[in-house]
PDB file of C-alpha atoms in Angstrom:
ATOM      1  CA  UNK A   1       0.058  -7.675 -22.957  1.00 59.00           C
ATOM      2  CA  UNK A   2       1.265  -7.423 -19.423  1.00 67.00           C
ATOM      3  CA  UNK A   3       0.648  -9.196 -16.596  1.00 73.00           C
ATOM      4  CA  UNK A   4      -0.593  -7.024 -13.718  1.00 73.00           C
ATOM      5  CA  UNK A   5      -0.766  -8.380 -10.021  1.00 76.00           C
ATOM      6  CA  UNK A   6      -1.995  -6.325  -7.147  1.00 77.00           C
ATOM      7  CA  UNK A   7      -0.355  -7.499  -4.318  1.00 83.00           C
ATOM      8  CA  UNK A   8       1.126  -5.636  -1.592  1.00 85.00           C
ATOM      9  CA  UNK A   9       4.570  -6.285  -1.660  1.00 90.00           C
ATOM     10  CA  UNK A  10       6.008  -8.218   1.617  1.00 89.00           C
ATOM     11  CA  UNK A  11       8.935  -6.656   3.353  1.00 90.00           C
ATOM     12  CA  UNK A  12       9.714  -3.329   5.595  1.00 91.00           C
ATOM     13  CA  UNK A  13       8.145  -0.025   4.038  1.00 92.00           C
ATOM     14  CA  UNK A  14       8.939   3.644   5.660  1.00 94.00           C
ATOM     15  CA  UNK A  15       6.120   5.879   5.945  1.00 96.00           C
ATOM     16  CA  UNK A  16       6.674   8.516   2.791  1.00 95.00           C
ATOM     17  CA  UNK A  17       4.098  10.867   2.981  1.00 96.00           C
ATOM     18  CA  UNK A  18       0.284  11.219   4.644  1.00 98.00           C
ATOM     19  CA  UNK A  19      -1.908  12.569   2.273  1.00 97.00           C
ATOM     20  CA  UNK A  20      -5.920  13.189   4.341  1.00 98.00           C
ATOM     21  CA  UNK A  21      -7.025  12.656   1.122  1.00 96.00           C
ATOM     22  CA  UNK A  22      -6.042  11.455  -2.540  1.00 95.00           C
ATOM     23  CA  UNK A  23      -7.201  10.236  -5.630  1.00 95.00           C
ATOM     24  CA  UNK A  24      -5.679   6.597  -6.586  1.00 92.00           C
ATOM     25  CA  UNK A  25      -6.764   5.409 -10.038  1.00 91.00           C
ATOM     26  CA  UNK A  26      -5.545   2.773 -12.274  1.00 87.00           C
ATOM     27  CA  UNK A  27      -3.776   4.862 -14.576  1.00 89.00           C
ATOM     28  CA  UNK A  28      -0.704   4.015 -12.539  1.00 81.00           C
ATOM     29  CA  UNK A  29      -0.630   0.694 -14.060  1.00 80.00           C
ATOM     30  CA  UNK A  30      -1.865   1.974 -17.482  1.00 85.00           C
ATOM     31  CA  UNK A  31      -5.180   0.845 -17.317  1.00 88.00           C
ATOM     32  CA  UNK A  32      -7.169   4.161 -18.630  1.00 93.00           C
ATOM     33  CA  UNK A  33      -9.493   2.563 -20.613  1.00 95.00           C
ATOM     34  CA  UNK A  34     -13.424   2.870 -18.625  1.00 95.00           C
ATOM     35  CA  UNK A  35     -14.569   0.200 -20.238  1.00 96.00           C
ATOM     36  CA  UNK A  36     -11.563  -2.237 -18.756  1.00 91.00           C
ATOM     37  CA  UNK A  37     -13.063  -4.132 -15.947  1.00 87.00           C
ATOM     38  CA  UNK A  38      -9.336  -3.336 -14.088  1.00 84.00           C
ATOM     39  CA  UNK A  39     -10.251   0.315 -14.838  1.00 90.00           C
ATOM     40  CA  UNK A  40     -10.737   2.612 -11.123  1.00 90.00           C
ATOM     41  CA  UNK A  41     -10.312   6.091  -9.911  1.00 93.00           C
ATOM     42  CA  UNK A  42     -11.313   6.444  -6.710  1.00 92.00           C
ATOM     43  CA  UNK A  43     -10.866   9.179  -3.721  1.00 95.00           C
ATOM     44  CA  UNK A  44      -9.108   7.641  -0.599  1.00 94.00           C
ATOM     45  CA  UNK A  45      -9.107   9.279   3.020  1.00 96.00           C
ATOM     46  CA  UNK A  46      -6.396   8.541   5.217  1.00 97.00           C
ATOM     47  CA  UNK A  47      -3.948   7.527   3.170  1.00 97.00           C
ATOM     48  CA  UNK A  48      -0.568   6.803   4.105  1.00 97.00           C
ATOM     49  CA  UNK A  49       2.042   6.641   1.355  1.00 96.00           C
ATOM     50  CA  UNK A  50       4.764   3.190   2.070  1.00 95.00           C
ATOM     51  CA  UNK A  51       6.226   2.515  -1.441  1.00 91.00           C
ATOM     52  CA  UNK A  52       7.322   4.474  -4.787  1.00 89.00           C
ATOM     53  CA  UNK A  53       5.300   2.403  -6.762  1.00 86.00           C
ATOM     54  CA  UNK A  54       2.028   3.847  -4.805  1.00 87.00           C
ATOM     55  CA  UNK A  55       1.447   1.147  -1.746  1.00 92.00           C
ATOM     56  CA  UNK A  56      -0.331   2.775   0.621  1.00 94.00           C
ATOM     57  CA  UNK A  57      -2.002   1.807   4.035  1.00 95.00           C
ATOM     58  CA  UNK A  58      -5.881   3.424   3.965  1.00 94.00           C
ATOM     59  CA  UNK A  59      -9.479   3.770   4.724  1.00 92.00           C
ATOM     60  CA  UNK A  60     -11.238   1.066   2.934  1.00 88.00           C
ATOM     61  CA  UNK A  61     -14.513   1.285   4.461  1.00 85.00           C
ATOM     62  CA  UNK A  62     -16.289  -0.308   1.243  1.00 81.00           C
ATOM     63  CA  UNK A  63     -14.386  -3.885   2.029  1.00 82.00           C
ATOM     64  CA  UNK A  64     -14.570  -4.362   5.726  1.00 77.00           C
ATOM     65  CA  UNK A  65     -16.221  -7.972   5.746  1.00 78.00           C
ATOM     66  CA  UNK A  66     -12.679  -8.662   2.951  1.00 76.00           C
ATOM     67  CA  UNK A  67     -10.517  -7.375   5.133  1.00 73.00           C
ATOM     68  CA  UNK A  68      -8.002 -10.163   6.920  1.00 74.00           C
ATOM     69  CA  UNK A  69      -9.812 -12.558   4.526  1.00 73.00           C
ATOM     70  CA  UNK A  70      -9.075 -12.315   1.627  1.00 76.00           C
ATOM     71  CA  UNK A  71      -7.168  -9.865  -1.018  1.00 73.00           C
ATOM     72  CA  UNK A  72      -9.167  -7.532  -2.520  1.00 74.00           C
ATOM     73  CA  UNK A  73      -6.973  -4.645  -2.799  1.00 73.00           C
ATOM     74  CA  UNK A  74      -4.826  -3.249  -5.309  1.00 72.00           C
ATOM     75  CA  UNK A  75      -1.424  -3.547  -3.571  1.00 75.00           C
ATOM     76  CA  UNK A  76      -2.604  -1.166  -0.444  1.00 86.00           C
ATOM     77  CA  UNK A  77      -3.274  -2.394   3.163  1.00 89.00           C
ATOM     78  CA  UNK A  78      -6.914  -1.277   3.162  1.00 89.00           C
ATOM     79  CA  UNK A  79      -8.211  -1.093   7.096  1.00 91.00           C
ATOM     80  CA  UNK A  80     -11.365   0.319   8.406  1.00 91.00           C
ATOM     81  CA  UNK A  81     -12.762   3.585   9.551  1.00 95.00           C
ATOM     82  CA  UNK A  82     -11.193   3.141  13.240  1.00 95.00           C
ATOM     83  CA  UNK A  83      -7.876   1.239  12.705  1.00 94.00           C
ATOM     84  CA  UNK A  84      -7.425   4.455   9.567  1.00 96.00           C
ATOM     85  CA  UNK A  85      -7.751   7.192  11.625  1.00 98.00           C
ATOM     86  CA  UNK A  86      -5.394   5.323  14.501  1.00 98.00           C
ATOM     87  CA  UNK A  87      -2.522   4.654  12.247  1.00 97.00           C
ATOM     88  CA  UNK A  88      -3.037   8.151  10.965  1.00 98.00           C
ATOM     89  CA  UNK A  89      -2.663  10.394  13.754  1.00 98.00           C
ATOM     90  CA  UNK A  90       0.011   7.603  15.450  1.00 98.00           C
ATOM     91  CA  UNK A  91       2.280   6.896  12.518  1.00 97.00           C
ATOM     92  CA  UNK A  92       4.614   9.690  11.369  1.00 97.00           C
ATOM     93  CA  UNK A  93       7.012   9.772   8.015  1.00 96.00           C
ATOM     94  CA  UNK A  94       9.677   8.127   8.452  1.00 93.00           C
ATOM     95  CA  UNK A  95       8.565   5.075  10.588  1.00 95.00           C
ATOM     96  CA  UNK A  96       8.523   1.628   9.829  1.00 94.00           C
ATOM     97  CA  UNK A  97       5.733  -0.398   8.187  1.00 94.00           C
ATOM     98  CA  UNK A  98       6.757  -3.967   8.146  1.00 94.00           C
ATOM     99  CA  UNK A  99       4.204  -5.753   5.471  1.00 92.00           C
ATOM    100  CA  UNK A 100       4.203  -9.633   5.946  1.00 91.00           C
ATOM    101  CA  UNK A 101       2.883 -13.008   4.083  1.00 89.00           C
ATOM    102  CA  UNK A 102       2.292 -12.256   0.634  1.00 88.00           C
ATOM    103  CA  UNK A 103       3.802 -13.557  -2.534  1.00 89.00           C
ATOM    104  CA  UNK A 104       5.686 -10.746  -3.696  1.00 89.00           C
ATOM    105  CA  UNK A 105       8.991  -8.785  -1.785  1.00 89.00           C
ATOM    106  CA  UNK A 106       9.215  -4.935  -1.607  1.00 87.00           C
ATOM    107  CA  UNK A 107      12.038  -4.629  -4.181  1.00 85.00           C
ATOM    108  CA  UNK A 108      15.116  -2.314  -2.712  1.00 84.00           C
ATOM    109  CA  UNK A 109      14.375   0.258  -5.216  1.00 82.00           C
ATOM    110  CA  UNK A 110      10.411   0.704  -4.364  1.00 83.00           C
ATOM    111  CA  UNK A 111      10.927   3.275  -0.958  1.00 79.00           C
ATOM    112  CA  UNK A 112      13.753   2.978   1.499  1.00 79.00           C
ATOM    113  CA  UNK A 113      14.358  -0.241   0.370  1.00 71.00           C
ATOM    114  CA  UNK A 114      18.068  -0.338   3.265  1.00 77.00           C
ATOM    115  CA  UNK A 115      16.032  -1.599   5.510  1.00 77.00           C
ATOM    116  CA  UNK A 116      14.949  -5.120   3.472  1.00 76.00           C
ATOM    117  CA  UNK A 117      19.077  -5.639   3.385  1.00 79.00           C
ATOM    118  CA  UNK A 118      20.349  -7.910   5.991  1.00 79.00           C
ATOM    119  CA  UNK A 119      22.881  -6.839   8.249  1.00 82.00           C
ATOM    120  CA  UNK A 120      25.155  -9.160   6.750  1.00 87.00           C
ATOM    121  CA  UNK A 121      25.066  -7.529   3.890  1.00 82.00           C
ATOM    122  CA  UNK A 122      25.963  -4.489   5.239  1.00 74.00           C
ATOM    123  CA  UNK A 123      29.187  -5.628   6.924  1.00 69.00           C
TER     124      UNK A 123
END
């Protein structure tokens, strides 16, 4: 009876964890059912962890005519072959990911969430 959405989340994410490969299904948002249209488990190079809740930027090499089109992901930033193995080998844990222009915010909570606090806040 939920409602599920799929968007990335908007606001500054920290690199977590790099993972060459990993297996991302949607069991994380209770959907285990294979007859469920929403239903996926799928194997995912490149991935590179950026929330709790399992946002991840990744090799999406399926959706490349999608991609900076239109959202077709399930809360990842899906790039291609190229751009995947770039940010990859150049990112490390612990650097920032700043995600940008979608309807939803990175909640505090969902990673290292001090960096979405202003420095207002702070002081």
């Amino acid at each position: 009876g939920e409602t599920i959405d799929f968007w990335s989340r908007s606001g500054v994410h920290v690199l977590l964890t790099k993972e060459p490969q990993t297996v991302m299904s949607s069991a994380s948002y209770g959907i285990t059912d294979k007859n469920n249209p929403n239903y996926y488990s799928e194997t995912i190079k490149l991935a590179c962890r950026i929330s709790l809740s399992g946002e991840y930027v990744h090799m999406a090499d399926w959706n490349i005519p999608a991609q900076g089109h239109r959202n077709t992901s399930h809360g990842c930033v899906n790039v291609g072959p190229d751009n995947a193995k770039w940010f990859y080998n150049t990112f490390g844990v612990g650097d920032v990911v700043e995600v940008r222009n979608t309807p939803k915010n990175l909640p505090l909570t969902d990673g290292l969430g001090d960096w979405n606090v202003p420095w207002t806040q702070w002081t």
